[in-house]
mmCIF file of N, CA and C in Angstrom:
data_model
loop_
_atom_site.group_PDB
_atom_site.id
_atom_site.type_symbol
_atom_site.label_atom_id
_atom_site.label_comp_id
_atom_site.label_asym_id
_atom_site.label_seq_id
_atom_site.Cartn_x
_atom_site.Cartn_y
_atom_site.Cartn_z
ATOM 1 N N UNK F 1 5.754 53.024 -88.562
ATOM 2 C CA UNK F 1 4.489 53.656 -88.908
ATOM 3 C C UNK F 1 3.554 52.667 -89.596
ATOM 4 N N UNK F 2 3.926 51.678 -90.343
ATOM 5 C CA UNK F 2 3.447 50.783 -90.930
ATOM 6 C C UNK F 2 2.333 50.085 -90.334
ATOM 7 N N UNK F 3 3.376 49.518 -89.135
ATOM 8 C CA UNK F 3 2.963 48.895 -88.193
ATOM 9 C C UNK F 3 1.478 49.345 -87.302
ATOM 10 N N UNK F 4 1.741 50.737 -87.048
ATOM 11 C CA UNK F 4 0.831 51.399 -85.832
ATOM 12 C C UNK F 4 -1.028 51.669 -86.749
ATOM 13 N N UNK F 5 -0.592 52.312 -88.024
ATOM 14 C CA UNK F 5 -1.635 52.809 -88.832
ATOM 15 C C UNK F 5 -2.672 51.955 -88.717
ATOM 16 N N UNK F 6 -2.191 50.521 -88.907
ATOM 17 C CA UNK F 6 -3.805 50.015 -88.956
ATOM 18 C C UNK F 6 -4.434 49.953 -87.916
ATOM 19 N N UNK F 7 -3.634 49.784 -86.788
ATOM 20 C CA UNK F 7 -4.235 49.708 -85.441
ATOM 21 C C UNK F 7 -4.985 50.983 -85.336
ATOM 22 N N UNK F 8 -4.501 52.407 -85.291
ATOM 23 C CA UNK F 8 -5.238 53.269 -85.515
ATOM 24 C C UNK F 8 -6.897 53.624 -86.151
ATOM 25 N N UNK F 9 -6.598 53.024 -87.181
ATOM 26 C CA UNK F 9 -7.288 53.203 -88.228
ATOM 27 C C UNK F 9 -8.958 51.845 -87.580
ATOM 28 N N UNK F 10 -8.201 50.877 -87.274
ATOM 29 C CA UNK F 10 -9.173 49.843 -86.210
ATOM 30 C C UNK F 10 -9.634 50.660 -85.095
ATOM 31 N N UNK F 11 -9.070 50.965 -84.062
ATOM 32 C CA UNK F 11 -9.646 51.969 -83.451
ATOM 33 C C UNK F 11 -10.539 52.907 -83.645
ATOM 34 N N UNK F 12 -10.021 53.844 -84.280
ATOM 35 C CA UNK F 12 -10.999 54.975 -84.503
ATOM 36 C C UNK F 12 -12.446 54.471 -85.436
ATOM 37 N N UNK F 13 -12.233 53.063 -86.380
ATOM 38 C CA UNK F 13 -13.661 53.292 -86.846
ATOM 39 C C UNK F 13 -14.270 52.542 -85.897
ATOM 40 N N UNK F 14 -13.925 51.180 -85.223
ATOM 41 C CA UNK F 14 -14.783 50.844 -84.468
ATOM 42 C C UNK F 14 -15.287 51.397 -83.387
ATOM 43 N N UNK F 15 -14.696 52.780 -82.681
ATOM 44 C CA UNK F 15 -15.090 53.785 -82.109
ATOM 45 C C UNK F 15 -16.639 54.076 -82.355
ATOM 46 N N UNK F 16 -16.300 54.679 -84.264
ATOM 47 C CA UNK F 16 -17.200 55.473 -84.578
ATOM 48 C C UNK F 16 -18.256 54.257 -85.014
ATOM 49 N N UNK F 17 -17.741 53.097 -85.378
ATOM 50 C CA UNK F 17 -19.316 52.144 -85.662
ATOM 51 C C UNK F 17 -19.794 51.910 -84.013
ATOM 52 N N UNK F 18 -19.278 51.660 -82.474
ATOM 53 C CA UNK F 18 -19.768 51.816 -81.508
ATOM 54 C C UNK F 18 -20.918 52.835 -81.489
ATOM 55 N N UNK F 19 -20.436 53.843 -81.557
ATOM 56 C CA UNK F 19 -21.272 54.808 -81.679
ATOM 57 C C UNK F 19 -22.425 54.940 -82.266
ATOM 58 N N UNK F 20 -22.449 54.420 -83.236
ATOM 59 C CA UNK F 20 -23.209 54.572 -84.573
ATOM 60 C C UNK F 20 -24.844 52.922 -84.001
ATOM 61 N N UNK F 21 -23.863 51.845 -84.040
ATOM 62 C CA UNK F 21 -24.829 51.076 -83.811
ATOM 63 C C UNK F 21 -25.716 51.231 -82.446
ATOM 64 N N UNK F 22 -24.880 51.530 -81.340
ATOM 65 C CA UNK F 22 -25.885 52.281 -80.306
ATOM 66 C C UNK F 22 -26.724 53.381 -80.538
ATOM 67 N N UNK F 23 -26.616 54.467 -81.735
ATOM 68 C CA UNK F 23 -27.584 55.400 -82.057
ATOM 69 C C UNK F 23 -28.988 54.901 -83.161
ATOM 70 N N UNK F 24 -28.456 53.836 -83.598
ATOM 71 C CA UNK F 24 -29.619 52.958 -84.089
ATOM 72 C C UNK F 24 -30.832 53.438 -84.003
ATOM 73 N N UNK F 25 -31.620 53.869 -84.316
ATOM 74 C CA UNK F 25 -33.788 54.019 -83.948
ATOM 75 C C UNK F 25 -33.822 53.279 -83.231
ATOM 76 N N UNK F 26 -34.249 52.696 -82.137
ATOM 77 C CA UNK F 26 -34.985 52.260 -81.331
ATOM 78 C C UNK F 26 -36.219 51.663 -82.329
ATOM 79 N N UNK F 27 -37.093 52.115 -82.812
ATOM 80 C CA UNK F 27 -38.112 51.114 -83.641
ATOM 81 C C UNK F 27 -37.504 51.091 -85.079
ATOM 82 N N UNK F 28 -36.294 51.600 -85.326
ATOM 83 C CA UNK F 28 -36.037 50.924 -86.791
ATOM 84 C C UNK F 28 -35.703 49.386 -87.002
ATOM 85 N N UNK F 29 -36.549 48.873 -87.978
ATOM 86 C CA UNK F 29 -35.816 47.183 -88.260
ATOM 87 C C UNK F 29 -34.385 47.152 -88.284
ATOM 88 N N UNK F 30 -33.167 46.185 -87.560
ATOM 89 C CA UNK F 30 -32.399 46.754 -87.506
ATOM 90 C C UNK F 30 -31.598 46.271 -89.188
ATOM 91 N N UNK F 31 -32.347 45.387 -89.992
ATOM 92 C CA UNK F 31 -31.933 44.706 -91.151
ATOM 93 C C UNK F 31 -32.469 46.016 -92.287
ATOM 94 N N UNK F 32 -33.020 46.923 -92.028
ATOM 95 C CA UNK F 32 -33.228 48.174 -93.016
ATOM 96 C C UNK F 32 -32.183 48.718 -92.708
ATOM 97 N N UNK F 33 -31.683 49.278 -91.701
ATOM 98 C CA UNK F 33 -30.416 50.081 -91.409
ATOM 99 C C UNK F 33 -29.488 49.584 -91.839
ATOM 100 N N UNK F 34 -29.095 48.058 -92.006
ATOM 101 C CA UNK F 34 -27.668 47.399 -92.429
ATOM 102 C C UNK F 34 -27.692 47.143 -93.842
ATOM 103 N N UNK F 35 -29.483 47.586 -94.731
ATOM 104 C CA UNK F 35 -29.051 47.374 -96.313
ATOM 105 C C UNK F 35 -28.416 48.649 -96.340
ATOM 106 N N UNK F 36 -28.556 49.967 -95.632
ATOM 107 C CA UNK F 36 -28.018 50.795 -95.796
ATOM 108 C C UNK F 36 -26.576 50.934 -95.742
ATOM 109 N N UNK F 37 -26.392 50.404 -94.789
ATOM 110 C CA UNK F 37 -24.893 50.190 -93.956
ATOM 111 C C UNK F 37 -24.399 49.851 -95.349
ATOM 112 N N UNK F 38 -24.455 48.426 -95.301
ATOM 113 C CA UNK F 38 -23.663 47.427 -96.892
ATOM 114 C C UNK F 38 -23.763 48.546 -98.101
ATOM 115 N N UNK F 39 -25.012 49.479 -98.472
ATOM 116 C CA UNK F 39 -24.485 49.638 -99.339
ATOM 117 C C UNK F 39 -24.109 50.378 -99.520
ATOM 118 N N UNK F 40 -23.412 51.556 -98.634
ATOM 119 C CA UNK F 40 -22.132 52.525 -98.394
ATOM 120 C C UNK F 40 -21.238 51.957 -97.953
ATOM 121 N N UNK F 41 -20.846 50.867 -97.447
ATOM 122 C CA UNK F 41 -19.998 50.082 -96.973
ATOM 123 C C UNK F 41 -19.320 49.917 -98.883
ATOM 124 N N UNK F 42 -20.444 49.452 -99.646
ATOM 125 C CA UNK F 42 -19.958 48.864 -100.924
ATOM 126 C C UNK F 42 -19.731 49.553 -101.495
ATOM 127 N N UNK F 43 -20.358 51.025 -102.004
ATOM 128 C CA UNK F 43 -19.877 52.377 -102.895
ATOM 129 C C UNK F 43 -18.347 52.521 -102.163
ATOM 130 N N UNK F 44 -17.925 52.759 -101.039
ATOM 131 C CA UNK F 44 -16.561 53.486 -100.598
ATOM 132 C C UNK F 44 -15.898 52.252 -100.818
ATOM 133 N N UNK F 45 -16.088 50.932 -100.904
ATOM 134 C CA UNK F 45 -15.294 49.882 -100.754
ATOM 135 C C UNK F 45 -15.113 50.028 -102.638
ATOM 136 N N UNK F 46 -15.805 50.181 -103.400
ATOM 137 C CA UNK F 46 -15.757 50.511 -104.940
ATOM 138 C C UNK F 46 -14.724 51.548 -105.100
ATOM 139 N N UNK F 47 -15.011 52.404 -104.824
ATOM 140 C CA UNK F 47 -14.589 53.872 -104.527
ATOM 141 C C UNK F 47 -12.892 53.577 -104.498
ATOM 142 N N UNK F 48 -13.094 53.265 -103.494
ATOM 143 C CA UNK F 48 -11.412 53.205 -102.779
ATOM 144 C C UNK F 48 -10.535 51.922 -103.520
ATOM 145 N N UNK F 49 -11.049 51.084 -104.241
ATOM 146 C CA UNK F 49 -10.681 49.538 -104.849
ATOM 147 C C UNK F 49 -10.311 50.640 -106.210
ATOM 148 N N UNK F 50 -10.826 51.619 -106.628
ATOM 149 C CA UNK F 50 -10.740 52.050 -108.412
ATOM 150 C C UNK F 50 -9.391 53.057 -108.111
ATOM 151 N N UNK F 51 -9.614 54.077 -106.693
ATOM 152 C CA UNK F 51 -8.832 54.885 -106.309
ATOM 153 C C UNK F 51 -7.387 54.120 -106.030
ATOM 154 N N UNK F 52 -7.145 53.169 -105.920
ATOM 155 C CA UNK F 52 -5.668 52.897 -105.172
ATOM 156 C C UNK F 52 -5.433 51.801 -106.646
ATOM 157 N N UNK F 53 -6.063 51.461 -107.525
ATOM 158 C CA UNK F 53 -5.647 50.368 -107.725
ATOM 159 C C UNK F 53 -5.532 50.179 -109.471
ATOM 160 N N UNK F 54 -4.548 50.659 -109.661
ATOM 161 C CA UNK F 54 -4.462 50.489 -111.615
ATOM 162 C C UNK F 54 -3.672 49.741 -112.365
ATOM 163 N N UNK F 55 -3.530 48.871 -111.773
ATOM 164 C CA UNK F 55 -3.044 47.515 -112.302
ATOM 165 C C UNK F 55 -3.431 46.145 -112.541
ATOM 166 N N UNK F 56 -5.112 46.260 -112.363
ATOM 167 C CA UNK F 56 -5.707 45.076 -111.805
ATOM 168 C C UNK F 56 -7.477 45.997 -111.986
ATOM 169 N N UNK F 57 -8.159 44.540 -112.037
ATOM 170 C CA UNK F 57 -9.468 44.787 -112.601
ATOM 171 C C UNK F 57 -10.629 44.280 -111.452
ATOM 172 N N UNK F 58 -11.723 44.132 -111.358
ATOM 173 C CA UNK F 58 -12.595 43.384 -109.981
ATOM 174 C C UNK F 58 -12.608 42.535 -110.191
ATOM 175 N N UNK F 59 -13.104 42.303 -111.895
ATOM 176 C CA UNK F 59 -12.999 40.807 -112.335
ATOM 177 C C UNK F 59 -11.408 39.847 -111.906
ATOM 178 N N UNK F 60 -9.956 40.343 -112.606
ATOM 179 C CA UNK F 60 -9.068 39.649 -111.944
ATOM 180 C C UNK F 60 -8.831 39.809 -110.598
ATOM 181 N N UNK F 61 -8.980 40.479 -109.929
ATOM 182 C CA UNK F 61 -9.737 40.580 -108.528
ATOM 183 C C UNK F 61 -10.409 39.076 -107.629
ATOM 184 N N UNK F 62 -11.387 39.235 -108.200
ATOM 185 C CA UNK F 62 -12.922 38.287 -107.824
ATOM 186 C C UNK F 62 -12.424 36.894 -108.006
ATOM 187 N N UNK F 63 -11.411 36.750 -109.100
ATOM 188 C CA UNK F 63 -11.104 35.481 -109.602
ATOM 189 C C UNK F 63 -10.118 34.664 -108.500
ATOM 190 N N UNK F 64 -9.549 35.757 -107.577
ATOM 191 C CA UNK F 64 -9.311 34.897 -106.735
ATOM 192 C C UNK F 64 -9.493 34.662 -105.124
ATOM 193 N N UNK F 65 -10.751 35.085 -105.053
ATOM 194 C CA UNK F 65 -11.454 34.991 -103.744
ATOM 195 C C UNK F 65 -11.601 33.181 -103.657
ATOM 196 N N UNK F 66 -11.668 33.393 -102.146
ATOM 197 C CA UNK F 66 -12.026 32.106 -101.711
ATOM 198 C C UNK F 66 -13.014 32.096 -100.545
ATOM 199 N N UNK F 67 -13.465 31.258 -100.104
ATOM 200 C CA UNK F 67 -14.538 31.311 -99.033
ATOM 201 C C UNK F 67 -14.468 31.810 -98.127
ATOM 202 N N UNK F 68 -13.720 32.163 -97.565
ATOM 203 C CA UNK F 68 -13.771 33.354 -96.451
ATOM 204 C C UNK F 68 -13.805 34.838 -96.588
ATOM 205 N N UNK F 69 -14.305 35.031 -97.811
ATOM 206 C CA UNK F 69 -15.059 36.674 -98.020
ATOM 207 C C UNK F 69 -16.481 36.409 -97.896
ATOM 208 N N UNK F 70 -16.219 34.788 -98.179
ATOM 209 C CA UNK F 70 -18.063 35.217 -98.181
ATOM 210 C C UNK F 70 -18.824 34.795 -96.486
ATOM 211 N N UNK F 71 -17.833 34.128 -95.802
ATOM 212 C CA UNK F 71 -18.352 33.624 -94.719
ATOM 213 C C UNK F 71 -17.865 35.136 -93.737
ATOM 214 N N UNK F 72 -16.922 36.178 -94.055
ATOM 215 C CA UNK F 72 -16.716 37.295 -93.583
ATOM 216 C C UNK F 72 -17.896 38.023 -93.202
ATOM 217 N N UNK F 73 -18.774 37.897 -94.853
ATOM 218 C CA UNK F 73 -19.717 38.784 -94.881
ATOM 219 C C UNK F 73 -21.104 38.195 -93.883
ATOM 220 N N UNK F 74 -21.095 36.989 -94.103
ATOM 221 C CA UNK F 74 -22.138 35.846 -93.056
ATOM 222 C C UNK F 74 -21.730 37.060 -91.443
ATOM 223 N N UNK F 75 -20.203 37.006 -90.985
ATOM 224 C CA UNK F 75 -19.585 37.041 -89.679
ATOM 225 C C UNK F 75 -19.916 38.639 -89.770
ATOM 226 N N UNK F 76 -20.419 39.800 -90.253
ATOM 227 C CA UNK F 76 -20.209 41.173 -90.376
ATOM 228 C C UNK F 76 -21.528 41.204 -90.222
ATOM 229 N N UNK F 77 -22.560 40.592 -90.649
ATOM 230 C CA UNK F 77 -24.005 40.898 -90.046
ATOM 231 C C UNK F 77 -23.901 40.050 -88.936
ATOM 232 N N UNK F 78 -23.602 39.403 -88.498
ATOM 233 C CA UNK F 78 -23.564 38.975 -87.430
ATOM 234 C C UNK F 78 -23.007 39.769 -86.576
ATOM 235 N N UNK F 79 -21.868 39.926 -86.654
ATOM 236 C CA UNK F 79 -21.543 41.033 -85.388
ATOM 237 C C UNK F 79 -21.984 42.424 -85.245
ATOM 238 N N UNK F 80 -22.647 42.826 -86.384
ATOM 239 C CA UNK F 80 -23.415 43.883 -86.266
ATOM 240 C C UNK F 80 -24.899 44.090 -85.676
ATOM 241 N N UNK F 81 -25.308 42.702 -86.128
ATOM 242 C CA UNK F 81 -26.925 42.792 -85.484
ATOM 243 C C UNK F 81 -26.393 42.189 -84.220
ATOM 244 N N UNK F 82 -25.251 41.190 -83.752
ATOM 245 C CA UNK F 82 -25.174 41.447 -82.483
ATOM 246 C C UNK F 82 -25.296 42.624 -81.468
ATOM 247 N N UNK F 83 -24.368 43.370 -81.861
ATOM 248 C CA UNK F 83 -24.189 44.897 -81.098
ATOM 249 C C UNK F 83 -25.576 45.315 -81.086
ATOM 250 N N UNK F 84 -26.005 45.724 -82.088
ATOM 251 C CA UNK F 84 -27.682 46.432 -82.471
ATOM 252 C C UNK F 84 -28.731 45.532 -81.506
ATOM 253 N N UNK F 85 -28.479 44.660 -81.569
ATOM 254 C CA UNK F 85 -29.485 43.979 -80.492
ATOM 255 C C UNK F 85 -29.143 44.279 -79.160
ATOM 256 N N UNK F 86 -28.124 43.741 -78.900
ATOM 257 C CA UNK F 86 -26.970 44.194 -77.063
ATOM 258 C C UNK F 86 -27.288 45.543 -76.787
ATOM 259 N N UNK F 87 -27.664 46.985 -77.757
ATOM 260 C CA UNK F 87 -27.699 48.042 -77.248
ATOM 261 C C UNK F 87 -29.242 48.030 -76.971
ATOM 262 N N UNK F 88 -29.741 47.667 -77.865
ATOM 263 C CA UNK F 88 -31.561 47.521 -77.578
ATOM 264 C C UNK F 88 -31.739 47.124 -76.311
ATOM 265 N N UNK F 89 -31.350 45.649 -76.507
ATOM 266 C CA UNK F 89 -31.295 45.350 -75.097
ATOM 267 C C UNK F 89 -30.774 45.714 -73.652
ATOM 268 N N UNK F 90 -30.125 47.133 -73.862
ATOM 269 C CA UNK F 90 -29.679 47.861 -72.342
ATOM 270 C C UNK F 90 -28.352 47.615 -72.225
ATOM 271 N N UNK F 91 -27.405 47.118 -72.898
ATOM 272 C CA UNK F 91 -26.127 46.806 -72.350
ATOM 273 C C UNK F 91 -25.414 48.597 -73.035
ATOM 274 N N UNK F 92 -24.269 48.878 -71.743
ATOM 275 C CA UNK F 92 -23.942 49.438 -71.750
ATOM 276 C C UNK F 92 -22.495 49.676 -72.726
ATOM 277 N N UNK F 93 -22.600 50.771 -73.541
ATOM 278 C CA UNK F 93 -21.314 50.975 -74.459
ATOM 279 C C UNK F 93 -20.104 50.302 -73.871
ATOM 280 N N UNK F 94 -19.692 50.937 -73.012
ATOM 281 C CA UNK F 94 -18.180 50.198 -72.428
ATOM 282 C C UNK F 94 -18.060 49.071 -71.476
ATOM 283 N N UNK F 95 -19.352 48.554 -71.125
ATOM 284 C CA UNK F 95 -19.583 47.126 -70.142
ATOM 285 C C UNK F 95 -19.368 46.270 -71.762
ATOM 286 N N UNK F 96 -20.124 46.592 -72.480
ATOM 287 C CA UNK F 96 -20.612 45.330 -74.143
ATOM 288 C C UNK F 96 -19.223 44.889 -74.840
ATOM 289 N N UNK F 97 -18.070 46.153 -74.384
ATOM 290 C CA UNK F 97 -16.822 46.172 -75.070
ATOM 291 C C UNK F 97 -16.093 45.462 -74.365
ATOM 292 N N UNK F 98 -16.178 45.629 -72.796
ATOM 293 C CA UNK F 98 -15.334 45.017 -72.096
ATOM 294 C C UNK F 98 -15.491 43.677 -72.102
ATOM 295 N N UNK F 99 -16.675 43.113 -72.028
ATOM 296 C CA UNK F 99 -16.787 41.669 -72.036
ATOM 297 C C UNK F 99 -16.271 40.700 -73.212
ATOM 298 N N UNK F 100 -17.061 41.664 -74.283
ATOM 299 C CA UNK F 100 -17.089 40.835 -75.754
ATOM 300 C C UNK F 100 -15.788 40.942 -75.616
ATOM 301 N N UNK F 101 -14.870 42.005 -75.459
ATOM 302 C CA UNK F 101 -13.779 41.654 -76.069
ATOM 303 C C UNK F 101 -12.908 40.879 -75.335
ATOM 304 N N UNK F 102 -12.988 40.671 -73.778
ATOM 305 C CA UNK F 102 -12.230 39.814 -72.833
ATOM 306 C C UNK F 102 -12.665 38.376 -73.602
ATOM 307 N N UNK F 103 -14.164 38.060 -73.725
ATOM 308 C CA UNK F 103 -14.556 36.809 -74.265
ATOM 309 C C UNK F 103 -13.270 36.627 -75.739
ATOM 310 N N UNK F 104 -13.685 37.340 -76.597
ATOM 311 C CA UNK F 104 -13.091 37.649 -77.449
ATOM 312 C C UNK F 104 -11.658 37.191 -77.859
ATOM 313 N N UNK F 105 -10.718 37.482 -76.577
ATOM 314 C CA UNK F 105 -9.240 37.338 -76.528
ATOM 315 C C UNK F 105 -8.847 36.062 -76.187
ATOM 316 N N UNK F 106 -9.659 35.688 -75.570
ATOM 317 C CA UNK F 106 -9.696 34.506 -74.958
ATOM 318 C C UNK F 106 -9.900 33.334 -76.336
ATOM 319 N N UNK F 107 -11.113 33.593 -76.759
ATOM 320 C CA UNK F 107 -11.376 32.818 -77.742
ATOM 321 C C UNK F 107 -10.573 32.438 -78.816
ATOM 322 N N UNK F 108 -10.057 33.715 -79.135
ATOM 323 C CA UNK F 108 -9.242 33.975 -80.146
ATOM 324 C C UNK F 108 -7.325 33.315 -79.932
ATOM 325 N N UNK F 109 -7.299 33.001 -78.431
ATOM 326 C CA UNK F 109 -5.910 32.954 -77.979
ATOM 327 C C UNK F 109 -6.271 31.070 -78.481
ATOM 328 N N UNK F 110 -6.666 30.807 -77.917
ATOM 329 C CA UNK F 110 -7.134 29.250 -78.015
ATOM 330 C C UNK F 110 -7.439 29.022 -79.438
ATOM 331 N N UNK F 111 -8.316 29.444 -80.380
ATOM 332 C CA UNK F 111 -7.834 29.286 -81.804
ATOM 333 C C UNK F 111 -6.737 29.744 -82.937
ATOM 334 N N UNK F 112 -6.065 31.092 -82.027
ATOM 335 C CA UNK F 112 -4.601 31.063 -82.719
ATOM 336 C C UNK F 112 -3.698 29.759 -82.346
ATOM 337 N N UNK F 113 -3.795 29.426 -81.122
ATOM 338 C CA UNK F 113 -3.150 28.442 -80.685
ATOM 339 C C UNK F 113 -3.249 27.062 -81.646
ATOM 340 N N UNK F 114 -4.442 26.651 -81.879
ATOM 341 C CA UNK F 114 -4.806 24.852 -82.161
ATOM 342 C C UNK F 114 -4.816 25.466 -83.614
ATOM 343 N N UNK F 115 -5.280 26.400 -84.397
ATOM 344 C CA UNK F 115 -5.715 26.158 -86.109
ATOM 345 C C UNK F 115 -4.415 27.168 -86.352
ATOM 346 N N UNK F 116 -3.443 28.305 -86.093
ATOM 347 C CA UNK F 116 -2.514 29.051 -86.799
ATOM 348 C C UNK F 116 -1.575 28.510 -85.953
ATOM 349 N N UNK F 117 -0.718 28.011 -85.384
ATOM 350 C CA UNK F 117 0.166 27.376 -84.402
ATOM 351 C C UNK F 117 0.671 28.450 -83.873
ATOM 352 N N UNK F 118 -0.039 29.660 -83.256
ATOM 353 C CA UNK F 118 0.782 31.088 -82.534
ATOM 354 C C UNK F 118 1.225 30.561 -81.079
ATOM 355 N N UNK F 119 2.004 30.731 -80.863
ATOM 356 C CA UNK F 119 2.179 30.599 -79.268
ATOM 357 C C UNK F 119 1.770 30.957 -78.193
ATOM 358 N N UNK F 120 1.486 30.128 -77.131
ATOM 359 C CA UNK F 120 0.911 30.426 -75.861
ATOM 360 C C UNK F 120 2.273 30.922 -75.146
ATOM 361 N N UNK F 121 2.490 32.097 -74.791
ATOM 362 C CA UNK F 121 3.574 32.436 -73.600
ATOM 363 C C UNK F 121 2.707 32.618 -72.151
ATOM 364 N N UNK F 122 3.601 32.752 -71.034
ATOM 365 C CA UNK F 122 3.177 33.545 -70.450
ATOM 366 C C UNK F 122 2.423 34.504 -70.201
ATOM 367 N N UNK F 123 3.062 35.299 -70.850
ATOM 368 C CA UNK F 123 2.562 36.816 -70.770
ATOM 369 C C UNK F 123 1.103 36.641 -71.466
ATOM 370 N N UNK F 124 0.668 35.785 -72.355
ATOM 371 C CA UNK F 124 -0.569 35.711 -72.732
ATOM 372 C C UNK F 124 -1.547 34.965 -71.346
ATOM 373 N N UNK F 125 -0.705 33.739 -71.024
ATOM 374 C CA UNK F 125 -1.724 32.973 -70.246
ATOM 375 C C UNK F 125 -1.961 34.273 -68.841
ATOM 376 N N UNK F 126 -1.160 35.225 -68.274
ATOM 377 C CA UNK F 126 -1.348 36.013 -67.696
ATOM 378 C C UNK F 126 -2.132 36.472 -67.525
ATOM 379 N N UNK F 127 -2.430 37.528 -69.202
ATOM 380 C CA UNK F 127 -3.324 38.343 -69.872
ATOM 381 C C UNK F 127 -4.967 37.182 -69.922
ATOM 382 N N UNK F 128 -5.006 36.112 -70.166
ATOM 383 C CA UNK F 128 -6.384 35.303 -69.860
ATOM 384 C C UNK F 128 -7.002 36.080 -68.071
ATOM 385 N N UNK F 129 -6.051 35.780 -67.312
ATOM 386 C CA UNK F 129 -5.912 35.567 -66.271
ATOM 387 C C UNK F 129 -6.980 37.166 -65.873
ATOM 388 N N UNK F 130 -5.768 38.281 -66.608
ATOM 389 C CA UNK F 130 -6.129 39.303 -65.836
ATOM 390 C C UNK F 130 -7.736 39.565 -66.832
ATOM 391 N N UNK F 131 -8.042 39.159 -68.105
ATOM 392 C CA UNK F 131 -9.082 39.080 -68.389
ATOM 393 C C UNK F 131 -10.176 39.007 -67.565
ATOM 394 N N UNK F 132 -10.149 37.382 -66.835
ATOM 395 C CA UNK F 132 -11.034 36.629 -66.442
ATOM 396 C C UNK F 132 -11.312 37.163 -65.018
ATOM 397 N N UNK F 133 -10.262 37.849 -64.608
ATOM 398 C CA UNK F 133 -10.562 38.577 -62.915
ATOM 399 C C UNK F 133 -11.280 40.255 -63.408
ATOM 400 N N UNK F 134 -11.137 40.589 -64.396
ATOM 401 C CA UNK F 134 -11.961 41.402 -64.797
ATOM 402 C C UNK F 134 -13.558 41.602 -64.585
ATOM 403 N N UNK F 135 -13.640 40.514 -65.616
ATOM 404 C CA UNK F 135 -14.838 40.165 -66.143
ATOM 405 C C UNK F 135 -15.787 39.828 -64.224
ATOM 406 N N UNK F 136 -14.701 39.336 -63.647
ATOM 407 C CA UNK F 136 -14.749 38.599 -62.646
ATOM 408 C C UNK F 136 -15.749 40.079 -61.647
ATOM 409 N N UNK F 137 -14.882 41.042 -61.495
ATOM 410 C CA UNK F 137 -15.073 42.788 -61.039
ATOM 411 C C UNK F 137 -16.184 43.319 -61.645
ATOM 412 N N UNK F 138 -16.212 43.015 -62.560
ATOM 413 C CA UNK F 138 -17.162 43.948 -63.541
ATOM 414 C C UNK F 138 -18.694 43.410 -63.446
ATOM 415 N N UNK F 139 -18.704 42.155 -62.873
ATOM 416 C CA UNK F 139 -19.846 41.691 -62.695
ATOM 417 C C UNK F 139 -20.386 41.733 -61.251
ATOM 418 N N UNK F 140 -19.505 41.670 -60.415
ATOM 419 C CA UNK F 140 -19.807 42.266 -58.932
ATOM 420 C C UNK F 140 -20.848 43.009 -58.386
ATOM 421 N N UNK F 141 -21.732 43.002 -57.909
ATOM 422 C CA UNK F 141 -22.958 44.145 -58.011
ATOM 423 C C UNK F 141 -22.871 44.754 -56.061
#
């Protein structure tokens, strides 16, 4: 169960942020909508940090962040005003998913590989494979 929950839990919100960033205004700035975003993003992220956690403070917390919370947060408007733009621009909910994320796997297989030393099997170089004949279909007109 351990195991499955987060996957779940990945699923269903990026579901519901799919959703959400394609319902966007059409003439709203899309950088007014994301101070909003961040700062319910930051009350429940408060929220839930006070709720689970009584052994420990933000301050001893904070003290041991390192640069990749903050380049996270750089990578979270980024992939958000990505999407928000991609839907403006006409791309379709489940075409935007299929690609990004074939791109995605791909990308990601090749830097688990060279910077975390994960292994290339088969069954992955396969999975490129059946990616790339995808992407390959999906563009077919």
């Amino acid at each position: 169960m351990n195991y499955f929950w987060p996957l779940v839990l990945v699923v269903a919100s990026n579901v519901m942020y799919q959703i959400c960033a394609k319902s966007v205004p059409g003439g709203l700035n899309p950088f007014a909508s994301l101070t909003v975003t961040y700062a319910v993003g930051a009350l429940v992220s408060l929220v839930l940090f006070f709720a689970m956690n009584r052994d420990t403070t933000l301050i001893m917390e904070y003290k041991k962040l390192n640069w990749s919370s903050f380049v996270l947060g750089i990578s979270v408007v980024g992939l958000e005003l990505g999407f928000i733009f991609a839907y403006k621009a006409g791309w379709q909910m489940s075409l935007l998913q299929i690609v990004q994320g074939a791109a995605l796997a791909i990308i990601l297989l090749v830097i688990g590989y060279f910077a975390f030393k994960e292994a290339i099997s088969w069954n992955k170089i396969a999975g490129i494979i059946v990616c790339l004949a995808g992407l390959t279909l999906i563009n077919l007109k």
